JSON list of C-alpha atoms in Angstrom, two decimals:
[
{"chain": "A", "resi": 1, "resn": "UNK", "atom": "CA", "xyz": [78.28, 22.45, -74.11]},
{"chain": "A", "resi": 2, "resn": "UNK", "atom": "CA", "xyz": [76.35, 23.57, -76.98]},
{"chain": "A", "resi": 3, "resn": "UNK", "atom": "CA", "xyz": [72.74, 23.32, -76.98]},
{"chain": "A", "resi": 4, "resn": "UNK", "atom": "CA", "xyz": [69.96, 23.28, -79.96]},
{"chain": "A", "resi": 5, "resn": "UNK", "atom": "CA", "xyz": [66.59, 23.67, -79.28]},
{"chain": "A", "resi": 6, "resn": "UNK", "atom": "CA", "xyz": [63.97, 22.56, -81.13]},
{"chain": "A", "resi": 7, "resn": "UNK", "atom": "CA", "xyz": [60.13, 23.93, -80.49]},
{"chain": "A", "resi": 8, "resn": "UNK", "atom": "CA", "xyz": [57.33, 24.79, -82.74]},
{"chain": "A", "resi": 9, "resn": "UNK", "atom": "CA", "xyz": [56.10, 27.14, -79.81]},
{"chain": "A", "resi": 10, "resn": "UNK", "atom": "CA", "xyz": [57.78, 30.47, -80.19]},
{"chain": "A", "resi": 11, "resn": "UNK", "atom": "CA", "xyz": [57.37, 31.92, -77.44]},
{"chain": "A", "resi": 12, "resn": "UNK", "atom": "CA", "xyz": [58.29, 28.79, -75.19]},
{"chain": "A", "resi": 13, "resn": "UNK", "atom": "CA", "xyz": [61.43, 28.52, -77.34]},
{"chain": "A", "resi": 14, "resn": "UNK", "atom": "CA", "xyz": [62.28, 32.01, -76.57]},
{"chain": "A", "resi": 15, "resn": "UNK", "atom": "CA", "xyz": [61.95, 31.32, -72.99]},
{"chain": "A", "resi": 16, "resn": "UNK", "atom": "CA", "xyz": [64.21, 28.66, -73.17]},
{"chain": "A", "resi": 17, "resn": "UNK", "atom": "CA", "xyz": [66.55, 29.90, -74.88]},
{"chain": "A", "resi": 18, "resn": "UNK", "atom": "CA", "xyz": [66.93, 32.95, -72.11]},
{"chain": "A", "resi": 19, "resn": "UNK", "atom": "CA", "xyz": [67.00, 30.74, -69.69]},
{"chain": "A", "resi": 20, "resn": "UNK", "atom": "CA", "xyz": [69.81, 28.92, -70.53]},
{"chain": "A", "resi": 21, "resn": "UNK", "atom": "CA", "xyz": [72.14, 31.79, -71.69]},
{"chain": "A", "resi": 22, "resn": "UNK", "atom": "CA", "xyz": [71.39, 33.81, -68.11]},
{"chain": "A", "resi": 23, "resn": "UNK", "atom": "CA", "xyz": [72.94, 30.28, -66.72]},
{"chain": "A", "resi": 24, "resn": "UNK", "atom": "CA", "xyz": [76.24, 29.87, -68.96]},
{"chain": "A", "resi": 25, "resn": "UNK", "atom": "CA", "xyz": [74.91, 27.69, -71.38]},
{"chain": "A", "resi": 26, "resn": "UNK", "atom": "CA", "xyz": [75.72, 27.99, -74.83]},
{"chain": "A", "resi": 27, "resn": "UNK", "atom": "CA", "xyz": [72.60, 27.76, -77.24]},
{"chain": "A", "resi": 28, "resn": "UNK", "atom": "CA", "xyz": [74.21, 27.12, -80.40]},
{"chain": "A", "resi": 29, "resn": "UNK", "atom": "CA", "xyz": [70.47, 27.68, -82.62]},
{"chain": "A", "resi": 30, "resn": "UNK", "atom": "CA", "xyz": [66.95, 26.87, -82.12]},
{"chain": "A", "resi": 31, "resn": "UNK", "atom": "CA", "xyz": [64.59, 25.02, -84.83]},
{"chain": "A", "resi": 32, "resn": "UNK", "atom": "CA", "xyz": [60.77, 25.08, -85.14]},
{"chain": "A", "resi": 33, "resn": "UNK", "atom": "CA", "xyz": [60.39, 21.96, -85.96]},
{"chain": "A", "resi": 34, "resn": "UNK", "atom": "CA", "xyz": [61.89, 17.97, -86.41]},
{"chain": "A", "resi": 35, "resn": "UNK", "atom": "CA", "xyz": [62.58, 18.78, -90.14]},
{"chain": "A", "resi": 36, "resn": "UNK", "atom": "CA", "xyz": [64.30, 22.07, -89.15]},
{"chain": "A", "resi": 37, "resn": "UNK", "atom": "CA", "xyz": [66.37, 20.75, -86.82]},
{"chain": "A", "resi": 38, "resn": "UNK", "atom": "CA", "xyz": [67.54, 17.63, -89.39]},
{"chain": "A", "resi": 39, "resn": "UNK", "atom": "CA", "xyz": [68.82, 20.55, -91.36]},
{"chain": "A", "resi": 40, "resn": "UNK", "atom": "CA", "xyz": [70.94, 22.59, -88.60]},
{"chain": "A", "resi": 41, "resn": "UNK", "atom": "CA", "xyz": [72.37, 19.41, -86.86]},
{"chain": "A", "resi": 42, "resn": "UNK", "atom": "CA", "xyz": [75.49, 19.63, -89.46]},
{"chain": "A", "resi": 43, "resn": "UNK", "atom": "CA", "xyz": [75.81, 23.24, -89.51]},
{"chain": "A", "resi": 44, "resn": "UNK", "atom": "CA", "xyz": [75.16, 23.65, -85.71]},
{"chain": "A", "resi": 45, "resn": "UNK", "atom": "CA", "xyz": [77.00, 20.79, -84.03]},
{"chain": "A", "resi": 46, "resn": "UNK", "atom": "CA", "xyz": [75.44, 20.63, -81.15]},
{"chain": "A", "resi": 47, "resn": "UNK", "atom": "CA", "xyz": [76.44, 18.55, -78.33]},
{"chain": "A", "resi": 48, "resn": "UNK", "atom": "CA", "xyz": [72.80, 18.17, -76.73]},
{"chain": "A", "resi": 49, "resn": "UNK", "atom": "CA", "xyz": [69.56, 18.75, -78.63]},
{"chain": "A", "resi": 50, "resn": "UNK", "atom": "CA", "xyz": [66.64, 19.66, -76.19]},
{"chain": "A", "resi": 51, "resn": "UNK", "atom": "CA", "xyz": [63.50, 18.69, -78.54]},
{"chain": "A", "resi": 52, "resn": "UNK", "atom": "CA", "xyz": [59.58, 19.08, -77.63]},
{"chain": "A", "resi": 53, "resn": "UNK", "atom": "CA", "xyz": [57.83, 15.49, -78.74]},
{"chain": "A", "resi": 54, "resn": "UNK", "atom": "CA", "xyz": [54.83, 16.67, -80.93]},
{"chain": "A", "resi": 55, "resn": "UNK", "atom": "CA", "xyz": [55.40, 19.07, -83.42]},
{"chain": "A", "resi": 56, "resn": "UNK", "atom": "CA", "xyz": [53.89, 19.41, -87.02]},
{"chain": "A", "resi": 57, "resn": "UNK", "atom": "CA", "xyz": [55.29, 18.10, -89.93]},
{"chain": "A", "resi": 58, "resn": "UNK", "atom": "CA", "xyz": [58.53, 15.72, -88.60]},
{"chain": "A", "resi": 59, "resn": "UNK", "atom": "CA", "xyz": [57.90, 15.36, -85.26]},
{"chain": "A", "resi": 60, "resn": "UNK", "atom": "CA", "xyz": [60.63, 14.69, -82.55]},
{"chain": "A", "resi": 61, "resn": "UNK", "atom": "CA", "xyz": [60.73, 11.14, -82.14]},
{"chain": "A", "resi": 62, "resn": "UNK", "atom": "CA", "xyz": [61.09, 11.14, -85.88]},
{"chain": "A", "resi": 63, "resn": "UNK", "atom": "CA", "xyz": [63.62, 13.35, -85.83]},
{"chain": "A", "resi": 64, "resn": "UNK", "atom": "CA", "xyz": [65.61, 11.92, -82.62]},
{"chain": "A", "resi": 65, "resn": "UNK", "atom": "CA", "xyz": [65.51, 8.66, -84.85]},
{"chain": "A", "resi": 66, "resn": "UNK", "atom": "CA", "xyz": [67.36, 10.30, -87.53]},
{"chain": "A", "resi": 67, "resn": "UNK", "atom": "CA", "xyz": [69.83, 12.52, -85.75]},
{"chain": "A", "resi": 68, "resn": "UNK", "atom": "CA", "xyz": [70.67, 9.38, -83.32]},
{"chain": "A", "resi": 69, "resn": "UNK", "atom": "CA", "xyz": [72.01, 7.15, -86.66]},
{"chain": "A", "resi": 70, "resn": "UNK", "atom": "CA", "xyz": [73.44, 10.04, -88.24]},
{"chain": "A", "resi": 71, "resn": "UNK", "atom": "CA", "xyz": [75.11, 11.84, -85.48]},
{"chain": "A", "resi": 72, "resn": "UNK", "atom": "CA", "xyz": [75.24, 8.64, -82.54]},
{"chain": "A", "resi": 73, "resn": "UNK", "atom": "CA", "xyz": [77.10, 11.17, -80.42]},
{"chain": "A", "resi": 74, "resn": "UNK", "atom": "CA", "xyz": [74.60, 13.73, -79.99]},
{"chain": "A", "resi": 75, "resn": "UNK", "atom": "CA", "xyz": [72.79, 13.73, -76.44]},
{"chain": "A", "resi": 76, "resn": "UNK", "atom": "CA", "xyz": [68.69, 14.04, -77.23]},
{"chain": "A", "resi": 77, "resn": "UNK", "atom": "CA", "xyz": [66.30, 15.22, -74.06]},
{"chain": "A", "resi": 78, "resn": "UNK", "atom": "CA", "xyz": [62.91, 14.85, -75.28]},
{"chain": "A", "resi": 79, "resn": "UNK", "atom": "CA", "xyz": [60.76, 18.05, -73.77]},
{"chain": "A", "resi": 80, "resn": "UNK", "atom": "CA", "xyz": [57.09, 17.72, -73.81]},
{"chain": "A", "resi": 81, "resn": "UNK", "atom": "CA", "xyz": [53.60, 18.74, -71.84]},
{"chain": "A", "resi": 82, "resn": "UNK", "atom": "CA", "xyz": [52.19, 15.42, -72.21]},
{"chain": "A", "resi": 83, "resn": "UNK", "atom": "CA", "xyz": [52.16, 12.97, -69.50]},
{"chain": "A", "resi": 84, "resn": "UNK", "atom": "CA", "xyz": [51.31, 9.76, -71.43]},
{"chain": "A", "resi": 85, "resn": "UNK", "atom": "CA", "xyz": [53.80, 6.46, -71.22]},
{"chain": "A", "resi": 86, "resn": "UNK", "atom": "CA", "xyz": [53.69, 6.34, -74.89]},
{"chain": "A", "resi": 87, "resn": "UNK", "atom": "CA", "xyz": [55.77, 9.11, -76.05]},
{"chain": "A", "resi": 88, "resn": "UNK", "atom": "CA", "xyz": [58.42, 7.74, -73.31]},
{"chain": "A", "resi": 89, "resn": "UNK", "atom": "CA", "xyz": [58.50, 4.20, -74.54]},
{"chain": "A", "resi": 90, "resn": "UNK", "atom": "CA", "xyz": [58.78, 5.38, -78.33]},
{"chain": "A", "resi": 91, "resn": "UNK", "atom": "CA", "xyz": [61.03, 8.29, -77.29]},
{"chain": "A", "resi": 92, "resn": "UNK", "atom": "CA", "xyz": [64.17, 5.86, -75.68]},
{"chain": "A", "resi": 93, "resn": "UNK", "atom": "CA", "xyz": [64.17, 3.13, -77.80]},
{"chain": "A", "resi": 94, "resn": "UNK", "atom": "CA", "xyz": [64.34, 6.35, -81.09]},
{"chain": "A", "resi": 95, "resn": "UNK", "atom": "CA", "xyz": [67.67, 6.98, -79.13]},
{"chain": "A", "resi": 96, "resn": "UNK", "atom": "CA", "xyz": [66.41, 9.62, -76.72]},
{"chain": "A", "resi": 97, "resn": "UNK", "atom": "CA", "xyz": [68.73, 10.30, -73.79]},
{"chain": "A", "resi": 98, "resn": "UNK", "atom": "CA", "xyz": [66.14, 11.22, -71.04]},
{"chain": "A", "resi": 99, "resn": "UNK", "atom": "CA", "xyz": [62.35, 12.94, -71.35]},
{"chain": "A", "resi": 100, "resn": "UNK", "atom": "CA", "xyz": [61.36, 15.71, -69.43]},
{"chain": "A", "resi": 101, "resn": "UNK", "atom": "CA", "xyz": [57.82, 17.52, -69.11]},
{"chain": "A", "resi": 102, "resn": "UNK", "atom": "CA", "xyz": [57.74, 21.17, -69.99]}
]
């Protein structure tokens, strides 16, 4: 399974990205942002993008959008520290996969 991950918080991206090589999981690139990440999908190839909500510029719901009708295939976790229904309900029907708080 290759993984792209897509935060504008450095150092949280970092951490992920660790994380998931120290437990066999192949992180194929990491973007800082929604408009970054629109641009690596084709090079990449990911199989799963794990992508924080609220970023500047394109955002991840944006992006999910996007990536979903381009690339139908392409399993989208939305991560994000904010608790609020609203980012779920917009994040599914964009084509994300599942949501998960940081």
């Amino acid at each position: 399974m290759r993984v792209l991950l897509v935060d504008d918080n450095s150092l949280y991206l970092e951490g992920l990205r660790c994380l998931l090589q120290e437990n066999g999981i192949e992180v194929a690139g990491t973007a800082s942002d929604g408009l970054d990440a629109l641009n690596k999908v084709e090079m990449l190839k990911p199989d799963v993008i794990l992508m924080d909500v609220e970023m500047s510029g394109c955002g991840g719901i944006d992006a999910t959008a996007i990536i979903k009708r381009d690339y139908p295939w392409i399993e989208i976790v939305m991560l994000s520290v904010s608790q609020e229904d609203e980012h779920l309900f917009n994040a599914i029907p964009a084509g994300a996969s599942g949501y998960l708080l940081k």
